[in-house]
Amino acid sequence: MARINENYLKLKAGYLFPEIGRRVREFAKANPEKEIIRMGIGDVTQPLTPTVTKAFHEGVDEMGTLATFKGYGPEQGYEFLREAIAKNDYHARGVQISADEIFVSDGSKCDTGNIQEIFGSDNKIAICDPVYPVYADTTVMSGKTGYCQSNGYFDGIIYMPCNEGNGFLPELPSERPDLIFLCFPNNPTGTVASKEVLKTWVDYAVKNKCIILYDAAYEAFITDPAIPHSIYEIEGAKSVAIEFRSFSKTAGFTGTRCAFTVIPDELMAYDSAGKQHQVKPLWMRRHTTKFNGVSYPVQKAAAAIYTAEGAKEVKAVIDYYLENARVMIESLKSLGYTVFGGINAPYVWVKTKNGLTSWEFFDLLLNEANVVGTPGSGFGPSGEGYFRFSAFAERDNVLKAMERLRKI
Ligand code: MLT
C-alpha cells in the first residue's frame, strides 16, 4: 500500500500566492469589464535588459552549433558564472568567498526549501513571523513539526514575532534553535538589518552552534551604504551561515530561473555523536545527485549582469522599482496609512485602517479599487492587520492604483 507523506496533511490547504490568484481569477470572471492592477506576488514586470538578452541569444546560438554545443553542464554551475559572482558580489565588498563555495541553481525558493534535506529531522527551526511562507511550509513538509495550532503556529517551530514594537526585527529566541531562517531585506516587511543586528545573530549562532539560513534575495535593493548586502560582511559568519541569492528580483529572472547558494568551506554541523562535519560536501552530494544544473544560455545571461553595461542596466531597473516604492509610500502616507519598508526593499508594508483584518482589506481593495496586494496575515499571525504591496509593477499602474485607493 502506497503511503503518503502525512506531513503534507498538516499544511494549510493552499500556498499563499496561488490562493490569491484563485480569488483574483474568480473576481475577474465575475467582473470581466474591470481592469485589475496586480501588486500582490513579487513578480517582476520589466523585461530582461538588452545586455542580458544579447548574452542569452548568444548562448542559444552556441547550443545550435556543432563546435560550441554543450550537453550536461557542471551541476554546481559554470565556472565563468561562479567566478563572476565571487568577484562582483563578494570580493568587491571585501568578502573572501571562492567560486568553489558557490552553487548555481534554478531558484532561492527551491534552495531554501531543499537545504533542509541535508540537516537531521530533529533540528529545531526558528523563523520570523511574518515570514516568507516557504520556510515554514518546507519545515512542515520535512517532518520537523507537529500540527498547526489555533493561533496559527505549528508545534515544533520557534517563532520570532516581528512587529512595530521591535521595528520588525526578530529578537533572539528564548529557546535554542538549530537552524535559523533570516531574510534581509525582509520579505514581507521590507525591513533591513544593520551590521550590528547581524553581528548579534552571528555571535548567537557561534555560541549556540546554530546555522543561519540567510536569504538575501533582495540585497540589490539596498540603497543605504551602511547596510550589509551579505551576511559574510560580518566577522565569523562564514562558520555559521549559508547565504541564498537570486537573479530573479535583481535582474528579472523570475521566468528565466537562476539563483545561487553559498556554503563556505568552514561551515560545520554535527552528527548524533557530536562529531563535526563540513556542510558543503553534503550539499554538493545532494546537488550533484538531484540536480543537473541551470541551462547554459541562462547562466550566460546571468553572467552578463556583471559586465559594466549589464550592471548599469540592471541598476536602472532596480531604481525604477524603488521609485515605484517611493511613489507608493508617499501616496499611502498622504492617505493616512502607516507605512514601513520600501526604501531598501521592493516591498511596502502597510497597516490597515479602521481595524480591518488583512483579508478584509484585500477584499476591499479588490472589490472597490480592483487592486491586488498580499494580506499580511498570509505571512503569519503577526502579519494580521497589515498588507504588502509589491513595487514590481509598471509605473502607470502604480499611479493608477494609488489614485483608485484615494477614491475608496
Ligand atoms: C513574493 O511575492 O513573496 C515572492 O514573489 C515569492 C517568491 O519569490 O517566491
Tab-separated table of C-alpha atoms and ligand atoms in Angstrom:
chain	number	residue	atom	x	y	z
A	1	MET	CA	0.000	0.000	0.000
A	2	ALA	CA	1.464	3.319	-1.053
A	3	ARG	CA	1.523	5.729	1.847
A	4	ILE	CA	1.630	9.479	1.613
A	5	ASN	CA	3.941	11.820	3.488
A	6	GLU	CA	1.362	12.779	6.105
A	7	ASN	CA	3.226	15.953	6.944
A	8	TYR	CA	1.573	17.401	3.830
A	9	LEU	CA	-1.797	16.982	5.519
A	10	LYS	CA	-0.680	19.341	8.265
A	11	LEU	CA	-0.251	22.204	5.786
A	12	LYS	CA	-2.852	24.849	5.185
A	13	ALA	CA	-4.825	23.982	2.046
A	14	GLY	CA	-3.005	26.167	-0.455
A	15	TYR	CA	0.235	28.063	-0.838
A	16	LEU	CA	-0.477	31.768	-0.299
A	17	PHE	CA	0.099	33.101	-3.814
A	18	PRO	CA	-1.951	30.504	-5.730
A	19	GLU	CA	-4.771	31.203	-3.225
A	20	ILE	CA	-4.612	34.922	-4.019
A	21	GLY	CA	-4.516	34.053	-7.719
A	22	ARG	CA	-7.623	31.908	-7.325
A	23	ARG	CA	-9.574	34.726	-5.638
A	24	VAL	CA	-8.451	37.225	-8.275
A	25	ARG	CA	-9.422	34.876	-11.133
A	26	GLU	CA	-12.863	34.418	-9.583
A	27	PHE	CA	-13.294	38.180	-9.299
A	28	ALA	CA	-12.115	38.700	-12.890
A	29	LYS	CA	-14.556	36.059	-14.154
A	30	ALA	CA	-17.448	37.732	-12.382
A	31	ASN	CA	-16.323	41.224	-13.418
A	32	PRO	CA	-14.818	40.901	-16.911
A	33	GLU	CA	-15.071	44.653	-17.544
A	34	LYS	CA	-12.838	45.592	-14.586
A	35	GLU	CA	-9.174	46.306	-15.135
A	36	ILE	CA	-7.256	44.663	-12.293
A	37	ILE	CA	-3.914	46.051	-11.131
A	38	ARG	CA	-1.684	43.370	-9.620
A	39	MET	CA	0.674	44.322	-6.819
A	40	GLY	CA	0.431	41.046	-4.966
A	41	ILE	CA	3.080	38.447	-5.710
A	42	GLY	CA	6.553	39.931	-6.033
A	43	ASP	CA	6.897	39.082	-9.702
A	44	VAL	CA	8.919	41.389	-11.910
A	45	THR	CA	7.300	43.266	-14.779
A	46	GLN	CA	10.286	44.840	-16.542
A	47	PRO	CA	11.939	42.775	-19.300
A	48	LEU	CA	15.443	41.330	-19.247
A	49	THR	CA	17.850	44.135	-20.104
A	50	PRO	CA	19.456	44.403	-23.604
A	51	THR	CA	22.876	43.140	-22.462
A	52	VAL	CA	21.314	40.169	-20.683
A	53	THR	CA	19.073	39.376	-23.667
A	54	LYS	CA	22.038	39.554	-26.061
A	55	ALA	CA	24.070	37.135	-23.928
A	56	PHE	CA	21.038	34.838	-23.690
A	57	HIS	CA	20.738	34.821	-27.534
A	58	GLU	CA	24.456	34.128	-27.901
A	59	GLY	CA	24.116	31.196	-25.513
A	60	VAL	CA	21.254	29.779	-27.557
A	61	ASP	CA	23.251	30.216	-30.797
A	62	GLU	CA	26.194	28.359	-29.269
A	63	MET	CA	23.871	25.471	-28.421
A	64	GLY	CA	22.783	25.322	-32.071
A	65	THR	CA	26.302	24.960	-33.490
A	66	LEU	CA	28.279	21.707	-33.503
A	67	ALA	CA	31.542	23.335	-32.429
A	68	THR	CA	30.070	25.093	-29.403
A	69	PHE	CA	27.187	22.790	-28.427
A	70	LYS	CA	27.102	21.705	-24.762
A	71	GLY	CA	25.384	18.758	-23.128
A	72	TYR	CA	25.173	18.408	-19.359
A	73	GLY	CA	26.917	21.278	-17.687
A	74	PRO	CA	28.679	21.165	-14.331
A	75	GLU	CA	25.970	20.613	-11.672
A	76	GLN	CA	27.480	23.296	-9.454
A	77	GLY	CA	27.263	25.851	-12.261
A	78	TYR	CA	29.651	27.003	-14.977
A	79	GLU	CA	32.888	28.365	-13.606
A	80	PHE	CA	32.569	31.608	-15.594
A	81	LEU	CA	29.388	32.446	-13.665
A	82	ARG	CA	30.640	31.329	-10.251
A	83	GLU	CA	33.864	33.318	-10.746
A	84	ALA	CA	31.865	36.423	-11.741
A	85	ILE	CA	29.648	36.040	-8.656
A	86	ALA	CA	32.632	35.592	-6.318
A	87	LYS	CA	34.411	38.612	-7.758
A	88	ASN	CA	31.498	41.043	-8.038
A	89	ASP	CA	29.140	40.070	-5.238
A	90	TYR	CA	31.763	39.175	-2.641
A	91	HIS	CA	35.378	40.212	-3.335
A	92	ALA	CA	34.192	43.701	-4.322
A	93	ARG	CA	32.728	44.005	-0.804
A	94	GLY	CA	35.852	42.691	0.876
A	95	VAL	CA	34.377	39.225	1.452
A	96	GLN	CA	36.521	36.220	0.568
A	97	ILE	CA	34.125	33.685	-0.925
A	98	SER	CA	35.597	31.427	-3.585
A	99	ALA	CA	33.853	30.143	-6.708
A	100	ASP	CA	34.062	26.636	-5.184
A	101	GLU	CA	31.769	27.694	-2.369
A	102	ILE	CA	29.015	28.819	-4.778
A	103	PHE	CA	26.264	26.532	-6.111
A	104	VAL	CA	24.235	27.864	-9.039
A	105	SER	CA	20.610	26.735	-9.008
A	106	ASP	CA	17.208	27.443	-10.509
A	107	GLY	CA	15.886	29.473	-7.588
A	108	SER	CA	16.197	30.527	-3.974
A	109	LYS	CA	12.684	29.275	-3.263
A	110	CYS	CA	13.858	25.756	-4.169
A	111	ASP	CA	17.171	26.116	-2.340
A	112	THR	CA	15.720	27.483	0.905
A	113	GLY	CA	13.288	24.566	0.883
A	114	ASN	CA	15.697	21.851	-0.254
A	115	ILE	CA	18.505	22.817	2.124
A	116	GLN	CA	16.593	21.202	4.986
A	117	GLU	CA	17.260	17.786	3.453
A	118	ILE	CA	20.901	17.804	4.499
A	119	PHE	CA	20.024	18.519	8.131
A	120	GLY	CA	18.561	15.930	10.509
A	121	SER	CA	14.814	15.907	11.020
A	122	ASP	CA	15.330	16.509	14.741
A	123	ASN	CA	16.685	20.024	14.099
A	124	LYS	CA	14.672	22.820	15.689
A	125	ILE	CA	13.914	25.608	13.232
A	126	ALA	CA	13.436	29.263	14.117
A	127	ILE	CA	11.549	31.522	11.743
A	128	CYS	CA	10.285	35.073	11.850
A	129	ASP	CA	6.593	35.856	11.997
A	130	PRO	CA	5.556	37.223	9.485
A	131	VAL	CA	7.736	35.215	7.111
A	132	TYR	CA	8.161	34.118	3.501
A	133	PRO	CA	5.817	31.074	3.677
A	134	VAL	CA	8.311	28.687	2.048
A	135	TYR	CA	10.483	28.431	5.180
A	136	ALA	CA	7.555	27.367	7.349
A	137	ASP	CA	5.850	25.120	4.793
A	138	THR	CA	9.031	23.218	3.904
A	139	THR	CA	9.794	22.768	7.611
A	140	VAL	CA	6.374	21.146	7.973
A	141	MET	CA	6.860	19.027	4.829
A	142	SER	CA	10.173	17.734	6.158
A	143	GLY	CA	8.505	16.368	9.285
A	144	LYS	CA	10.070	18.680	11.838
A	145	THR	CA	6.763	19.931	13.245
A	146	GLY	CA	3.525	18.899	14.809
A	147	TYR	CA	0.161	20.308	13.821
A	148	CYS	CA	-0.896	23.904	13.304
A	149	GLN	CA	-2.446	25.316	16.462
A	150	SER	CA	-5.430	27.656	16.647
A	151	ASN	CA	-3.034	30.612	16.986
A	152	GLY	CA	-1.628	29.824	13.527
A	153	TYR	CA	1.676	28.470	14.856
A	154	PHE	CA	2.961	24.963	14.133
A	155	ASP	CA	4.070	22.920	17.113
A	156	GLY	CA	7.804	22.425	16.975
A	157	ILE	CA	8.723	25.669	15.180
A	158	ILE	CA	10.284	28.500	17.166
A	159	TYR	CA	8.533	31.682	16.039
A	160	MET	CA	10.149	35.082	16.368
A	161	PRO	CA	7.415	37.735	16.171
A	162	CYS	CA	8.363	40.860	14.230
A	163	ASN	CA	6.135	43.809	14.885
A	164	GLU	CA	6.055	47.564	15.157
A	165	GLY	CA	7.337	47.282	18.734
A	166	ASN	CA	10.636	45.679	17.736
A	167	GLY	CA	10.940	47.520	14.428
A	168	PHE	CA	10.073	44.272	12.576
A	169	LEU	CA	13.429	42.812	13.642
A	170	PRO	CA	13.379	39.428	15.355
A	171	GLU	CA	14.645	39.152	18.900
A	172	LEU	CA	16.981	36.325	19.904
A	173	PRO	CA	14.781	33.321	20.718
A	174	SER	CA	14.410	32.218	24.327
A	175	GLU	CA	14.523	28.566	23.240
A	176	ARG	CA	17.702	27.476	21.455
A	177	PRO	CA	17.132	26.603	17.752
A	178	ASP	CA	19.481	24.615	15.497
A	179	LEU	CA	18.653	26.331	12.212
A	180	ILE	CA	17.551	29.952	11.943
A	181	PHE	CA	15.954	31.433	8.837
A	182	LEU	CA	16.659	35.137	8.393
A	183	CYS	CA	15.744	37.234	5.352
A	184	PHE	CA	17.097	40.752	4.777
A	185	PRO	CA	15.979	42.960	3.121
A	186	ASN	CA	12.926	41.315	4.527
A	187	ASN	CA	10.074	39.749	2.675
A	188	PRO	CA	7.353	40.743	3.538
A	189	THR	CA	8.075	43.779	5.767
A	190	GLY	CA	10.814	45.456	3.704
A	191	THR	CA	12.947	45.890	6.850
A	192	VAL	CA	16.747	45.748	6.692
A	193	ALA	CA	19.294	44.586	9.263
A	194	SER	CA	22.281	46.710	10.197
A	195	LYS	CA	25.759	45.242	10.712
A	196	GLU	CA	25.206	45.426	14.477
A	197	VAL	CA	21.966	43.462	14.247
A	198	LEU	CA	23.537	40.777	12.072
A	199	LYS	CA	26.577	40.618	14.357
A	200	THR	CA	24.251	39.777	17.260
A	201	TRP	CA	22.857	36.865	15.254
A	202	VAL	CA	26.253	35.620	14.110
A	203	ASP	CA	27.585	35.715	17.685
A	204	TYR	CA	24.478	33.902	18.912
A	205	ALA	CA	24.892	31.223	16.219
A	206	VAL	CA	28.579	30.739	17.058
A	207	LYS	CA	27.828	30.459	20.771
A	208	ASN	CA	24.919	28.035	20.296
A	209	LYS	CA	26.302	26.021	17.346
A	210	CYS	CA	23.370	27.051	15.147
A	211	ILE	CA	23.360	27.636	11.405
A	212	ILE	CA	21.767	30.761	9.952
A	213	LEU	CA	19.960	30.227	6.639
A	214	TYR	CA	20.290	33.746	5.266
A	215	ASP	CA	18.003	34.695	2.399
A	216	ALA	CA	19.458	37.750	0.663
A	217	ALA	CA	17.298	37.551	-2.469
A	218	TYR	CA	16.531	41.278	-2.242
A	219	GLU	CA	20.034	42.615	-1.491
A	220	ALA	CA	20.170	44.518	-4.804
A	221	PHE	CA	17.506	46.881	-3.446
A	222	ILE	CA	19.684	48.149	-0.592
A	223	THR	CA	20.249	51.866	-1.069
A	224	ASP	CA	21.797	52.690	2.318
A	225	PRO	CA	25.581	52.181	2.069
A	226	ALA	CA	25.793	51.237	5.771
A	227	ILE	CA	23.553	48.178	5.340
A	228	PRO	CA	25.354	44.877	4.622
A	229	HIS	CA	24.450	43.082	1.384
A	230	SER	CA	25.812	39.756	2.574
A	231	ILE	CA	25.890	38.115	5.992
A	232	TYR	CA	29.524	37.300	5.270
A	233	GLU	CA	30.319	41.002	5.725
A	234	ILE	CA	30.010	40.128	9.423
A	235	GLU	CA	33.080	38.641	11.045
A	236	GLY	CA	32.650	34.977	11.901
A	237	ALA	CA	29.626	34.469	9.625
A	238	LYS	CA	31.386	32.057	7.306
A	239	SER	CA	31.477	29.471	10.066
A	240	VAL	CA	27.730	29.720	10.811
A	241	ALA	CA	25.786	30.857	7.736
A	242	ILE	CA	24.518	29.687	4.373
A	243	GLU	CA	23.518	32.511	2.040
A	244	PHE	CA	20.877	32.392	-0.679
A	245	ARG	CA	20.902	34.854	-3.558
A	246	SER	CA	18.830	35.133	-6.692
A	247	PHE	CA	18.871	36.715	-10.138
A	248	SER	CA	15.056	36.750	-10.028
A	249	LYS	CA	14.427	40.126	-8.459
A	250	THR	CA	17.916	41.510	-9.118
A	251	ALA	CA	17.771	41.069	-12.876
A	252	GLY	CA	14.254	39.995	-13.839
A	253	PHE	CA	14.897	36.227	-13.900
A	254	THR	CA	11.649	35.075	-12.247
A	255	GLY	CA	10.634	33.390	-15.506
A	256	THR	CA	14.161	32.576	-16.638
A	257	ARG	CA	15.296	30.916	-13.374
A	258	CYS	CA	18.764	31.384	-11.936
A	259	ALA	CA	19.995	31.763	-8.368
A	260	PHE	CA	22.855	30.632	-6.193
A	261	THR	CA	23.627	29.386	-2.715
A	262	VAL	CA	26.880	29.934	-0.852
A	263	ILE	CA	28.196	27.325	1.578
A	264	PRO	CA	31.610	28.288	2.957
A	265	ASP	CA	34.220	25.571	3.484
A	266	GLU	CA	34.435	26.321	7.210
A	267	LEU	CA	30.706	25.800	7.862
A	268	MET	CA	30.299	22.795	10.168
A	269	ALA	CA	27.380	20.793	11.583
A	270	TYR	CA	27.297	17.807	13.908
A	271	ASP	CA	26.283	14.146	13.815
A	272	SER	CA	24.383	12.434	16.618
A	273	ALA	CA	27.678	11.564	18.343
A	274	GLY	CA	28.592	15.261	18.355
A	275	LYS	CA	31.294	14.848	15.696
A	276	GLN	CA	31.834	17.846	13.400
A	277	HIS	CA	31.238	17.576	9.647
A	278	GLN	CA	31.705	20.036	6.813
A	279	VAL	CA	28.301	21.026	5.411
A	280	LYS	CA	29.449	21.864	1.869
A	281	PRO	CA	30.176	18.256	0.778
A	282	LEU	CA	26.668	17.242	1.857
A	283	TRP	CA	25.066	19.927	-0.302
A	284	MET	CA	27.462	19.050	-3.128
A	285	ARG	CA	26.313	15.421	-2.839
A	286	ARG	CA	22.644	16.452	-2.832
A	287	HIS	CA	23.077	18.922	-5.686
A	288	THR	CA	25.003	16.534	-7.950
A	289	THR	CA	22.568	13.693	-7.269
A	290	LYS	CA	19.292	15.550	-7.669
A	291	PHE	CA	20.102	18.453	-9.984
A	292	ASN	CA	21.687	18.741	-13.409
A	293	GLY	CA	22.413	22.415	-13.412
A	294	VAL	CA	20.864	25.532	-14.897
A	295	SER	CA	20.853	25.700	-18.702
A	296	TYR	CA	23.932	27.169	-20.371
A	297	PRO	CA	22.156	30.127	-22.094
A	298	VAL	CA	20.551	31.119	-18.772
A	299	GLN	CA	23.897	31.078	-16.950
A	300	LYS	CA	25.429	33.056	-19.783
A	301	ALA	CA	22.605	35.603	-19.490
A	302	ALA	CA	23.092	35.758	-15.699
A	303	ALA	CA	26.821	36.397	-16.068
A	304	ALA	CA	26.028	39.384	-18.310
A	305	ILE	CA	24.768	41.356	-15.296
A	306	TYR	CA	28.375	41.555	-14.114
A	307	THR	CA	29.605	43.353	-17.254
A	308	ALA	CA	29.860	47.145	-16.985
A	309	GLU	CA	26.918	47.691	-19.329
A	310	GLY	CA	24.833	44.897	-17.793
A	311	ALA	CA	25.367	46.228	-14.265
A	312	LYS	CA	24.314	49.710	-15.332
A	313	GLU	CA	21.129	48.451	-16.982
A	314	VAL	CA	20.189	46.229	-14.065
A	315	LYS	CA	20.682	49.095	-11.632
A	316	ALA	CA	18.355	51.268	-13.730
A	317	VAL	CA	15.623	48.620	-13.430
A	318	ILE	CA	16.125	48.348	-9.658
A	319	ASP	CA	15.910	52.150	-9.430
A	320	TYR	CA	12.670	52.034	-11.401
A	321	TYR	CA	11.105	49.624	-8.899
A	322	LEU	CA	12.438	51.644	-5.962
A	323	GLU	CA	10.878	54.771	-7.427
A	324	ASN	CA	7.582	52.835	-7.598
A	325	ALA	CA	8.009	52.069	-3.906
A	326	ARG	CA	8.710	55.742	-3.163
A	327	VAL	CA	5.544	56.811	-5.002
A	328	MET	CA	3.544	54.207	-3.086
A	329	ILE	CA	4.952	55.246	0.295
A	330	GLU	CA	4.236	58.910	-0.388
A	331	SER	CA	0.683	58.294	-1.638
A	332	LEU	CA	-0.199	55.851	1.139
A	333	LYS	CA	1.134	58.210	3.792
A	334	SER	CA	-0.866	61.072	2.323
A	335	LEU	CA	-3.951	58.861	2.671
A	336	GLY	CA	-3.213	58.452	6.359
A	337	TYR	CA	-1.722	54.969	6.280
A	338	THR	CA	1.213	53.945	8.463
A	339	VAL	CA	3.825	52.573	6.117
A	340	PHE	CA	7.049	50.558	6.569
A	341	GLY	CA	9.754	49.212	4.246
A	342	GLY	CA	10.076	50.155	0.587
A	343	ILE	CA	13.311	52.125	0.931
A	344	ASN	CA	15.891	49.345	0.796
A	345	ALA	CA	13.406	46.769	-0.431
A	346	PRO	CA	10.767	46.286	-3.126
A	347	TYR	CA	8.004	45.658	-0.588
A	348	VAL	CA	5.859	48.272	1.126
A	349	TRP	CA	4.275	47.047	4.373
A	350	VAL	CA	1.139	48.941	5.304
A	351	LYS	CA	-1.000	48.927	8.408
A	352	THR	CA	-4.695	48.660	7.521
A	353	LYS	CA	-7.042	51.356	8.793
A	354	ASN	CA	-10.218	51.150	10.872
A	355	GLY	CA	-9.258	47.817	12.376
A	356	LEU	CA	-9.725	45.883	9.132
A	357	THR	CA	-8.150	42.438	9.017
A	358	SER	CA	-5.648	41.788	6.260
A	359	TRP	CA	-8.133	39.740	4.217
A	360	GLU	CA	-10.912	42.318	4.731
A	361	PHE	CA	-8.550	44.940	3.353
A	362	PHE	CA	-7.673	42.584	0.470
A	363	ASP	CA	-11.363	42.219	-0.408
A	364	LEU	CA	-11.989	45.956	-0.077
A	365	LEU	CA	-9.140	46.767	-2.429
A	366	LEU	CA	-10.074	44.085	-4.920
A	367	ASN	CA	-13.775	44.951	-4.978
A	368	GLU	CA	-13.628	48.741	-4.710
A	369	ALA	CA	-10.326	49.613	-6.399
A	370	ASN	CA	-9.611	46.433	-8.384
A	371	VAL	CA	-6.130	46.454	-6.893
A	372	VAL	CA	-4.449	43.264	-5.677
A	373	GLY	CA	-1.949	43.131	-2.838
A	374	THR	CA	-0.959	40.451	-0.349
A	375	PRO	CA	-2.698	40.118	3.033
A	376	GLY	CA	-0.129	40.347	5.808
A	377	SER	CA	-1.772	37.528	7.762
A	378	GLY	CA	-0.861	35.194	4.884
A	379	PHE	CA	2.743	35.535	6.062
A	380	GLY	CA	1.949	34.599	9.657
A	381	PRO	CA	-0.202	35.626	12.634
A	382	SER	CA	1.891	38.732	13.382
A	383	GLY	CA	1.105	39.973	9.868
A	384	GLU	CA	-2.578	40.320	10.774
A	385	GLY	CA	-3.764	43.888	10.227
A	386	TYR	CA	-1.028	44.538	7.671
A	387	PHE	CA	-0.882	44.418	3.909
A	388	ARG	CA	2.024	44.068	1.480
A	389	PHE	CA	2.259	45.992	-1.774
A	390	SER	CA	4.852	44.853	-4.282
A	391	ALA	CA	6.741	47.579	-6.141
A	392	PHE	CA	7.418	45.213	-9.065
A	393	ALA	CA	4.754	46.942	-11.126
A	394	GLU	CA	4.618	49.274	-14.073
A	395	ARG	CA	4.740	52.938	-13.108
A	396	ASP	CA	1.412	53.801	-14.772
A	397	ASN	CA	-0.256	51.038	-12.806
A	398	VAL	CA	1.281	52.237	-9.539
A	399	LEU	CA	-0.028	55.750	-10.168
A	400	LYS	CA	-3.435	54.430	-11.197
A	401	ALA	CA	-3.633	52.113	-8.184
A	402	MET	CA	-2.771	54.915	-5.766
A	403	GLU	CA	-5.394	57.155	-7.389
A	404	ARG	CA	-8.006	54.422	-7.021
A	405	LEU	CA	-7.096	53.984	-3.359
A	406	ARG	CA	-7.634	57.707	-2.864
A	407	LYS	CA	-11.237	57.264	-4.034
A	408	ILE	CA	-12.290	54.467	-1.684
B	1	MLT	C1	6.743	37.033	-3.019
B	1	MLT	O1	5.847	37.663	-3.551
B	1	MLT	O2	6.860	36.939	-1.799
B	1	MLT	C2	7.743	36.373	-3.893
B	1	MLT	O3	7.475	36.605	-5.227
B	1	MLT	C3	7.740	34.965	-3.698
B	1	MLT	C4	8.927	34.316	-4.298
B	1	MLT	O4	9.929	34.955	-4.616
B	1	MLT	O5	8.857	33.098	-4.432
